Amino acid sequence: DAGVTQSPTHLIKTRGQQVTLRCSPKSGHDTVSWYQQALGQGPQFIFQYYEEEERQRGNFPDRFSGHQFPNYSSELNVNALLLGDSALYLCASSPIAGGLPGETQYFGPGTRLLVL
Amino acid sequence: SQKIEQNSEALNIQEGKTATLTCNYTNYSPAYLQWYRQDPGRGPVFLLLIRENEKEKRKERLKVTFDTTLKQSLFHITASQPADSATYLCALVTDSWGKLQFGAGTQVVVTP
């Protein structure tokens, strides 16, 4: 059973460019959340997708957008990249179980984005 | 403002001893609290979850306590091993959708 997978593993972009990161959730999971982790910090919640809709969003600008597909996989798009967007981007998936979808979250290995 | 604080200094500990990590929070009313392990360049790995009505949870050599009055959780690794060396993150869940609010993490280094 594959866990959460993310692609690419590493990415280098320049300021002003756009980037798309991809995530496939663990089998049986239908909720996907995205987090940004700067060096030496804890992950910061970007947004969460369920049933192809953005269900809730953290304190991130509109440059950060996402999408969830019918097979539950998800994309994170970042437009007009800034140097400060350099970070590890993590995807986490969770099942809907017992009315508490967030109880068990499984993280992928992350995509390391470097903006020059 | 809302804060989640973990020891910022690395915890250096000798193999076989107990490592104790602290997670303090302010201005949150978490439904539950989770602890994760993160190795360099990898995603966090879930370790333990403790609910607001639970005082203590154990899993093998790990123990978590949760004091909602003190707004504090303690995470213990007993009989520590070099393989336990990693960064440990605490995360609060304050809503029904499971959005995680993380602390910055504490690095643990276990020396033989």
PDB file of C-alpha atoms in Angstrom, chain A residues 5 15 27 33 41 47 70 85 93 100 113:
ATOM      1  CA  THR A   5       3.457  10.496  -2.731  1.00  0.00           C
ATOM      2  CA  ARG A  15      11.405  34.922  -8.877  1.00  0.00           C
ATOM      3  CA  SER A  27      -5.193   4.723  -0.624  1.00  0.00           C
ATOM      4  CA  SER A  33      -4.052  19.244   3.126  1.00  0.00           C
ATOM      5  CA  GLN A  41      10.111  26.067  11.508  1.00  0.00           C
ATOM      6  CA  PHE A  47      -5.340  24.844   2.668  1.00  0.00           C
ATOM      7  CA  PRO A  70     -11.937  13.115  -8.777  1.00  0.00           C
ATOM      8  CA  ASP A  85       8.418  30.952  -0.959  1.00  0.00           C
ATOM      9  CA  SER A  93      -3.936  12.986   3.537  1.00  0.00           C
ATOM     10  CA  LEU A 100     -13.181  13.491  12.818  1.00  0.00           C
ATOM     11  CA  LEU A 113      11.306  24.365  -3.606  1.00  0.00           C
TER      12      LEU A 113
END
